[in-house]
Coordinates of C-alpha atoms in Angstrom, one line a residue:
M1 CA 12.9 39.7 17.6
Q2 CA 10.9 38.0 15.0
P3 CA 9.1 34.5 15.9
V4 CA 11.5 31.4 13.7
S5 CA 9.5 28.2 12.9
Y6 CA 11.3 24.9 13.3
W7 CA 10.5 22.0 10.8
L8 CA 12.3 18.9 12.3
L9 CA 12.9 17.0 9.3
P10 CA 13.5 12.8 9.5
S11 CA 17.4 12.8 11.0
G12 CA 15.9 15.3 13.7
K13 CA 17.9 18.4 12.4
V14 CA 16.7 21.9 11.6
P15 CA 17.5 22.7 8.0
F16 CA 16.1 26.3 8.1
M17 CA 14.4 29.3 10.0
T18 CA 11.7 31.1 8.5
T19 CA 10.1 34.0 9.9
P20 CA 7.2 36.1 9.2
Q21 CA 9.3 38.2 6.2
T22 CA 10.2 35.1 4.3
N23 CA 9.3 34.6 1.8
N24 CA 12.4 31.6 0.1
E25 CA 10.6 29.3 -2.0
N26 CA 12.1 26.6 -1.0
E27 CA 11.1 27.3 2.3
V28 CA 7.5 26.9 1.0
Q29 CA 8.6 23.6 -0.8
Q30 CA 9.4 22.6 2.4
I31 CA 6.6 23.3 3.8
A32 CA 4.4 21.8 1.5
W33 CA 5.8 18.3 0.6
K34 CA 5.2 18.0 4.6
Q35 CA 2.2 19.6 4.6
N36 CA 0.8 16.6 1.6
L37 CA 2.4 14.2 3.0
Y38 CA -0.2 14.2 6.9
V39 CA -3.1 14.6 4.5
C40 CA -2.3 11.9 2.4
L41 CA -1.4 9.2 5.1
F42 CA -4.8 10.6 6.8
G43 CA -6.8 10.1 3.0
S44 CA -4.8 6.5 2.8
F45 CA -6.0 5.4 6.4
T46 CA -9.0 6.5 5.9
T47 CA -10.1 5.1 2.2
I48 CA -8.3 2.0 3.3
L49 CA -10.5 1.0 6.1
A50 CA -13.4 2.2 4.7
M51 CA -12.4 -0.9 1.7
T52 CA -11.7 -3.5 4.8
L53 CA -14.2 -2.6 7.3
I54 CA -16.7 -4.6 5.1
L55 CA -14.4 -7.8 5.9
P56 CA -16.7 -9.4 9.1
I57 CA -19.7 -8.8 8.3
L58 CA -19.8 -9.1 4.5
P59 CA -21.6 -12.3 4.3
I60 CA -24.4 -11.5 7.1
Y61 CA -24.4 -8.8 5.1
I62 CA -25.3 -11.0 1.5
Q63 CA -27.8 -12.7 3.7
N64 CA -30.0 -9.5 4.1
L65 CA -30.2 -9.5 0.8
G66 CA -31.8 -12.4 0.0
V67 CA -28.6 -14.8 -0.3
N68 CA -29.5 -17.5 2.0
D69 CA -27.3 -21.1 1.1
P70 CA -24.1 -21.6 2.9
D71 CA -22.1 -21.7 0.0
A72 CA -23.0 -19.3 -2.5
V73 CA -22.6 -17.0 0.3
V74 CA -19.2 -17.5 0.6
S75 CA -19.2 -18.0 -3.4
W76 CA -20.7 -14.5 -2.8
S77 CA -18.5 -13.5 0.1
G78 CA -15.0 -14.0 -2.1
W79 CA -16.1 -12.6 -5.8
I80 CA -17.4 -9.3 -3.1
F81 CA -15.2 -8.5 -1.6
S82 CA -12.0 -9.2 -4.5
I83 CA -13.4 -7.2 -6.9
T84 CA -13.0 -3.8 -5.7
F85 CA -9.0 -4.2 -5.8
L86 CA -9.2 -6.6 -8.7
A87 CA -11.0 -2.9 -10.4
A88 CA -8.0 -1.1 -8.4
G89 CA -5.4 -3.0 -9.8
V90 CA -6.4 -2.6 -13.1
M91 CA -7.6 1.0 -13.7
A92 CA -3.9 1.9 -11.0
P93 CA -1.4 2.4 -14.5
V94 CA -4.4 4.3 -16.3
W95 CA -5.0 6.7 -13.1
G96 CA -1.4 7.2 -12.6
R97 CA -0.9 8.5 -16.8
F98 CA -3.7 10.5 -15.9
A99 CA -1.9 11.7 -13.2
D100 CA 1.5 12.5 -15.5
R101 CA -0.2 14.1 -17.5
Y102 CA -3.2 16.6 -15.2
G103 CA -1.8 17.2 -12.5
R104 CA -1.5 14.3 -9.3
K105 CA -3.9 16.0 -7.0
I106 CA -7.2 16.4 -8.7
I107 CA -6.2 12.3 -8.6
L108 CA -6.7 12.0 -5.2
I109 CA -10.1 14.7 -5.1
R110 CA -11.7 11.8 -8.1
A111 CA -10.7 9.3 -6.0
S112 CA -11.8 10.7 -2.0
L113 CA -14.6 11.9 -3.5
G114 CA -15.9 8.3 -6.0
M115 CA -14.8 6.4 -2.9
A116 CA -17.4 8.8 -0.1
I117 CA -20.2 8.7 -2.8
G118 CA -19.6 4.7 -4.0
I119 CA -19.1 3.8 0.3
A120 CA -22.4 5.4 1.3
L121 CA -24.3 4.3 -1.8
I122 CA -23.0 0.0 -0.9
G123 CA -25.9 1.3 2.8
C124 CA -27.7 1.4 0.3
A125 CA -28.2 -1.6 -1.4
Q126 CA -31.5 -3.5 -2.2
T127 CA -30.0 -7.1 -4.1
V128 CA -26.5 -8.6 -3.6
W129 CA -26.2 -7.9 -7.3
Q130 CA -25.9 -4.3 -6.6
L131 CA -23.8 -4.9 -3.3
F132 CA -20.8 -6.7 -6.1
W133 CA -21.7 -3.2 -8.6
L134 CA -20.8 -1.1 -6.3
R135 CA -17.9 -2.3 -5.1
L136 CA -16.5 -3.0 -8.7
L137 CA -17.8 1.2 -8.8
V138 CA -15.5 1.9 -5.6
G139 CA -12.8 0.2 -7.5
L140 CA -12.2 1.6 -10.4
L141 CA -13.0 4.7 -8.8
G142 CA -10.7 4.7 -6.6
G143 CA -7.4 4.5 -6.2
Y144 CA -6.4 7.5 -3.4
A145 CA -3.6 4.7 -1.5
S146 CA -1.9 4.4 -4.5
G147 CA -2.1 8.2 -6.4
A148 CA -0.8 9.3 -2.8
T149 CA 2.1 7.0 -3.0
I150 CA 2.7 9.0 -6.4
L151 CA 2.0 12.8 -5.4
V152 CA 3.9 11.9 -1.4
A153 CA 6.9 10.2 -4.4
T154 CA 7.5 12.9 -6.3
Q155 CA 6.6 16.1 -3.9
T156 CA 9.0 14.5 -1.6
P157 CA 13.1 15.7 -2.1
R158 CA 15.0 12.7 -2.9
A159 CA 16.8 12.6 0.3
H160 CA 13.2 11.8 2.2
T161 CA 11.0 9.8 -0.1
G162 CA 12.1 6.9 1.7
W163 CA 10.6 8.0 5.0
A164 CA 8.4 9.8 3.4
V165 CA 7.3 6.2 1.3
G166 CA 7.1 5.1 4.2
M167 CA 5.1 6.8 7.1
L168 CA 2.3 6.6 3.4
A169 CA 2.3 2.5 4.3
S170 CA 1.9 3.0 7.6
G171 CA -1.5 5.0 7.2
T172 CA -2.7 2.0 4.7
L173 CA -1.1 -0.3 6.8
A174 CA -2.7 1.4 9.9
G175 CA -6.1 1.1 8.5
N176 CA -5.6 -2.5 7.0
L177 CA -5.2 -3.8 10.8
L178 CA -7.7 -1.2 11.7
G179 CA -10.7 -1.7 9.0
P180 CA -11.7 -5.6 10.1
L181 CA -11.8 -4.1 13.7
V182 CA -14.3 -1.5 12.8
G183 CA -16.6 -3.5 10.8
G184 CA -16.6 -5.6 13.8
I185 CA -17.7 -3.4 16.1
V186 CA -19.2 -0.1 15.4
P187 CA -22.2 -2.4 13.5
A188 CA -23.9 -3.8 16.1
W189 CA -23.9 -0.9 17.9
L190 CA -24.7 1.9 14.8
G191 CA -26.4 -1.2 11.9
I192 CA -24.8 -2.0 8.7
R193 CA -26.5 0.5 5.9
L194 CA -25.5 3.1 9.0
T195 CA -22.2 2.0 9.3
F196 CA -21.2 2.4 5.4
F197 CA -23.4 6.1 5.5
V198 CA -20.7 7.6 8.7
A199 CA -17.6 5.7 6.4
G200 CA -18.0 7.5 3.3
G201 CA -19.0 11.1 5.6
I202 CA -15.1 10.2 6.9
I203 CA -13.3 9.5 3.4
L204 CA -15.8 13.5 3.0
I205 CA -14.0 14.6 5.3
A206 CA -10.7 13.0 4.1
F207 CA -12.0 14.4 0.3
F208 CA -12.1 18.3 1.7
C209 CA -9.2 17.6 3.8
T210 CA -7.3 16.2 -0.5
A211 CA -8.7 19.6 -2.5
F212 CA -7.9 22.5 0.1
M213 CA -4.5 22.3 1.7
I214 CA -2.7 19.5 -0.3
R215 CA -0.2 22.1 -2.5
E216 CA 1.2 20.5 -5.9
T217 CA 4.2 22.0 -7.6
H218 CA 4.0 19.5 -10.0
K219 CA 3.3 21.5 -13.2
P220 CA 0.8 18.9 -15.2
R221 CA 3.0 18.4 -18.2
E222 CA 1.9 19.2 -22.5
A223 CA 1.5 16.5 -25.5
A224 CA 5.2 15.8 -26.0
P225 CA 6.8 17.5 -28.9
K226 CA 6.4 15.0 -31.6
N227 CA 8.6 11.8 -31.4
T228 CA 9.6 12.4 -27.4
T229 CA 7.7 11.0 -24.8
P230 CA 8.0 10.4 -20.9
Y231 CA 8.7 7.3 -21.4
S232 CA 11.9 7.4 -23.5
F233 CA 14.2 6.1 -20.5
W234 CA 12.5 2.7 -20.9
K235 CA 16.1 3.5 -24.8
S236 CA 18.1 3.8 -21.2
G237 CA 19.2 -0.1 -20.8
R238 CA 20.2 0.0 -17.6
Q239 CA 17.0 2.6 -15.8
R240 CA 14.8 0.4 -17.7
N241 CA 16.3 -3.4 -16.4
L242 CA 16.0 -1.1 -12.8
V243 CA 12.6 -0.8 -13.4
L244 CA 11.5 -4.2 -14.4
L245 CA 12.8 -5.1 -11.6
M246 CA 11.3 -3.3 -8.8
L247 CA 8.2 -4.5 -10.5
L248 CA 9.3 -8.0 -10.3
A249 CA 10.9 -7.7 -6.3
G250 CA 7.0 -6.4 -6.1
T251 CA 5.0 -9.4 -7.4
L252 CA 7.6 -11.4 -6.0
L253 CA 6.7 -9.9 -3.3
M254 CA 2.6 -10.1 -2.5
F255 CA 3.0 -13.5 -4.4
A256 CA 5.1 -15.3 -1.2
N257 CA 3.2 -13.3 1.6
M258 CA 0.0 -13.7 -0.1
S259 CA 0.7 -17.4 -0.4
V260 CA 0.7 -17.9 3.3
E261 CA -2.6 -16.1 4.2
P262 CA -4.9 -18.6 2.8
I263 CA -3.5 -21.5 4.8
I264 CA -2.9 -19.6 8.2
T265 CA -6.0 -20.7 10.1
L266 CA -5.8 -24.7 9.1
Y267 CA -1.6 -24.0 9.8
L268 CA -2.2 -23.2 13.5
A269 CA -5.3 -25.8 14.6
S270 CA -1.7 -28.7 13.7
L271 CA 0.3 -26.8 15.8
D272 CA 0.2 -27.1 20.1
T273 CA -1.6 -24.2 21.1
L274 CA -3.1 -22.8 24.3
T275 CA -6.8 -22.2 23.8
D276 CA -9.3 -23.9 20.9
Q277 CA -10.3 -20.4 19.5
I278 CA -8.1 -20.9 16.4
P279 CA -9.7 -18.4 14.2
L280 CA -9.1 -15.9 16.7
L281 CA -5.1 -16.5 17.6
A282 CA -4.8 -16.3 13.1
G283 CA -6.5 -12.3 13.5
I284 CA -4.2 -12.1 16.1
A285 CA -1.1 -13.5 14.1
M286 CA -2.4 -11.7 10.9
S287 CA -2.4 -8.2 12.2
A288 CA 1.2 -9.2 14.6
T289 CA 2.4 -9.0 10.4
A290 CA 0.8 -5.6 10.0
F291 CA 1.5 -4.4 13.3
G292 CA 5.3 -4.5 13.0
S293 CA 5.4 -3.1 9.5
M294 CA 3.1 -0.3 10.7
L295 CA 5.3 0.6 13.6
F296 CA 8.7 0.1 11.1
S297 CA 8.3 2.0 8.0
S298 CA 9.3 5.3 8.7
K299 CA 12.7 3.8 9.9
A300 CA 13.2 1.2 7.7
G301 CA 12.0 3.9 4.7
R302 CA 14.7 6.0 6.9
W303 CA 17.6 3.6 7.2
G304 CA 17.6 3.3 3.1
D305 CA 17.5 7.0 1.9
T306 CA 20.7 7.1 4.6
H307 CA 22.1 3.6 3.1
G308 CA 21.0 3.2 -0.3
H309 CA 17.4 2.2 -0.6
L310 CA 18.9 -1.7 -3.3
K311 CA 20.9 -2.6 0.1
L312 CA 17.6 -2.2 2.5
L313 CA 15.8 -4.2 -0.2
V314 CA 18.3 -7.4 -0.8
A315 CA 18.5 -7.0 3.6
S316 CA 15.2 -7.0 3.5
F317 CA 14.3 -9.8 1.5
V318 CA 17.0 -12.6 3.2
A319 CA 15.5 -11.9 6.8
T320 CA 11.7 -12.5 5.1
A321 CA 13.1 -15.5 3.8
V322 CA 14.9 -16.5 7.2
L323 CA 11.4 -15.8 8.8
L324 CA 9.1 -17.8 6.7
L325 CA 11.7 -20.6 6.5
L326 CA 11.4 -21.2 10.7
Q327 CA 7.9 -20.3 10.8
G328 CA 7.2 -23.4 8.2
L329 CA 9.1 -25.2 11.8
S330 CA 7.5 -23.8 13.9
Q331 CA 5.5 -26.3 17.2
A332 CA 3.9 -23.8 18.8
D333 CA 1.1 -20.6 18.4
W334 CA 3.4 -18.1 20.6
Q335 CA 5.8 -18.8 18.2
F336 CA 5.5 -18.4 14.8
I337 CA 2.3 -15.4 16.3
A338 CA 6.4 -14.2 17.6
L339 CA 7.9 -14.7 13.9
R340 CA 5.0 -12.9 12.3
F341 CA 5.3 -10.2 13.9
L342 CA 9.2 -10.1 12.6
M343 CA 8.8 -10.6 9.5
G344 CA 6.1 -7.1 9.8
M345 CA 9.6 -5.7 10.4
T346 CA 12.0 -6.9 7.6
L347 CA 8.8 -6.0 5.6
C348 CA 8.3 -2.7 6.0
G349 CA 11.4 -0.8 4.0
I350 CA 10.3 -3.2 1.2
M351 CA 7.6 -0.9 -1.1
P352 CA 9.1 2.3 0.5
A353 CA 12.7 1.0 -1.0
L354 CA 10.5 -0.4 -4.0
T355 CA 8.6 3.6 -4.5
A356 CA 11.9 5.4 -4.3
V357 CA 13.5 3.3 -6.6
I358 CA 11.8 3.9 -9.6
R359 CA 10.7 7.1 -8.1
H360 CA 14.7 7.7 -8.9
N361 CA 15.4 6.6 -12.3
V362 CA 11.7 7.8 -14.0
P363 CA 11.2 11.3 -15.0
A364 CA 8.7 13.5 -13.1
D365 CA 6.4 13.0 -15.4
A366 CA 6.5 9.8 -16.5
A367 CA 6.0 8.4 -12.6
G368 CA 2.5 7.8 -12.4
G369 CA 2.5 5.5 -15.0
V370 CA 5.2 3.8 -13.8
L371 CA 4.2 3.7 -10.2
G372 CA 1.0 2.8 -11.7
Y373 CA 2.0 -0.5 -13.3
A374 CA 4.1 -1.2 -9.7
T375 CA 0.8 -1.1 -8.5
S376 CA -1.0 -4.0 -10.7
T377 CA 2.0 -5.4 -10.7
Q378 CA 1.5 -6.2 -7.4
Y379 CA -1.5 -7.0 -7.5
A380 CA -1.2 -10.1 -10.0
G381 CA 1.5 -11.4 -7.1
L382 CA -1.8 -11.0 -5.1
V383 CA -3.7 -13.3 -6.7
L384 CA -0.9 -15.6 -7.9
G385 CA 0.1 -16.1 -4.3
P386 CA -3.0 -18.0 -2.7
L387 CA -3.9 -19.9 -5.8
A388 CA -0.3 -21.2 -5.7
G389 CA -0.5 -21.5 -1.9
G390 CA -3.3 -23.4 -1.8
M391 CA -1.9 -26.0 -4.4
V392 CA 1.5 -26.5 -2.7
A393 CA -1.0 -27.6 0.2
N394 CA -3.0 -30.2 -1.0
H395 CA -0.4 -31.1 -2.5
A396 CA 3.7 -31.4 -0.2
G397 CA 1.7 -29.7 3.0
F398 CA 1.8 -27.0 5.0
T399 CA 6.0 -26.7 5.7
A400 CA 6.1 -27.1 1.9
V401 CA 4.1 -23.7 1.3
F402 CA 6.5 -21.9 4.1
V403 CA 9.7 -23.4 1.9
M404 CA 8.4 -22.6 -1.0
T405 CA 7.7 -18.8 -0.1
G406 CA 11.5 -18.5 1.5
A407 CA 12.0 -19.8 -1.6
V408 CA 10.8 -16.7 -3.8
M409 CA 11.9 -14.2 -1.3
L410 CA 15.5 -15.8 -1.7
L411 CA 15.2 -15.9 -5.6
A412 CA 14.2 -11.9 -5.3
A413 CA 17.1 -11.2 -3.3
A414 CA 20.5 -13.1 -5.3
L415 CA 18.6 -10.9 -8.0
L416 CA 18.5 -7.6 -6.1
F417 CA 22.1 -8.3 -5.1
R418 CA 23.3 -9.2 -8.4
Q419 CA 22.4 -5.6 -9.5
W420 CA 22.8 -4.0 -6.6
S421 CA 26.7 -5.1 -7.0
T422 CA 27.3 -3.8 -9.9
T423 CA 26.3 -0.5 -9.5
A424 CA 27.5 2.3 -7.0
R425 CA 24.3 3.7 -6.0
P426 CA 21.8 2.6 -9.2
E427 CA 19.0 3.9 -7.4
K428 CA 20.2 7.7 -8.3
A429 CA 19.1 8.9 -11.2

């Protein structure tokens, strides 16, 4: 009897069995998309971890580079940390269009190699301006996580897109969760500069994995004939409106979520707490959200694949709105932290569902550009959210921020429900 290899899909079923003599193209493609997913998962985790580990040591590093005024340290910290993500948001559509034309794998190779070099060079900075420009360079050359989302979304069978993107989101969330923790612990052992060299080395491993293990079945498209374009789908009112709705929903999601982030520390200080370590409580509250999302992202994505992604979006936005309103009514720290964890569970299905709906309504050779625009619109919400949250808190108090963000999430839910109610399965192109 020939040896048999079983590949379990998210449903737990065995879709096929292969033997050494089997040369079925569909089977090879099944193996390829799962292998691609796990490589992208590792690469997204390592790159996001390397980008965020600088957060707890950034003020100290800036002081080591000769900036001693406390106000200047705070100002430089904000700009230096933000510039990477601002540059990444601006470049996302550019790299997405490039991927549509020349292939997705080459984008991941470029991003991982560029970030490995850039992160290592940060450890060589001698002035604060050098640190600033190097962080900008990392943002311009990076974008591994967004590129991985494009590759996974376009290479995964439609029936499993939500599950695969959810798994990928778990890796990104894990990087966001552990990055600051690693940045707070490792430099005490290795020193700040050596920490960046080690981080660059880990990303270099992701580069080699990407270069030699990812198998891209998508053929880079040639220049389109005259008067035709892969973006012709915009002429379809239904598809265009649905994609635009997904871009708007992503922006509202980031806007609402980030409106609360700047006031969490101050809000916890106003509640009944069992400790005076408010920064610690704030860190736990923020991590609780990421932890809840990390645990349930793949499960939520699988649910969307089975029952419909628009249905999942409506339910997630409504549940998140309710939890935000309850957070504004919290009386104690443990209540707030528990609600943040539950909100992580309701948030986790949103981004995979948004990506799946876009992927199902956009031609494969235009998916990279459109998903790049989705990334940029989400960064817009990330920038505008903290500004709006701070203004509302100053004029109307902390509770008003949660009311405002809950209302934004309900608005998104209403728009999505309207779309869902007018089409039976709108995410299927």
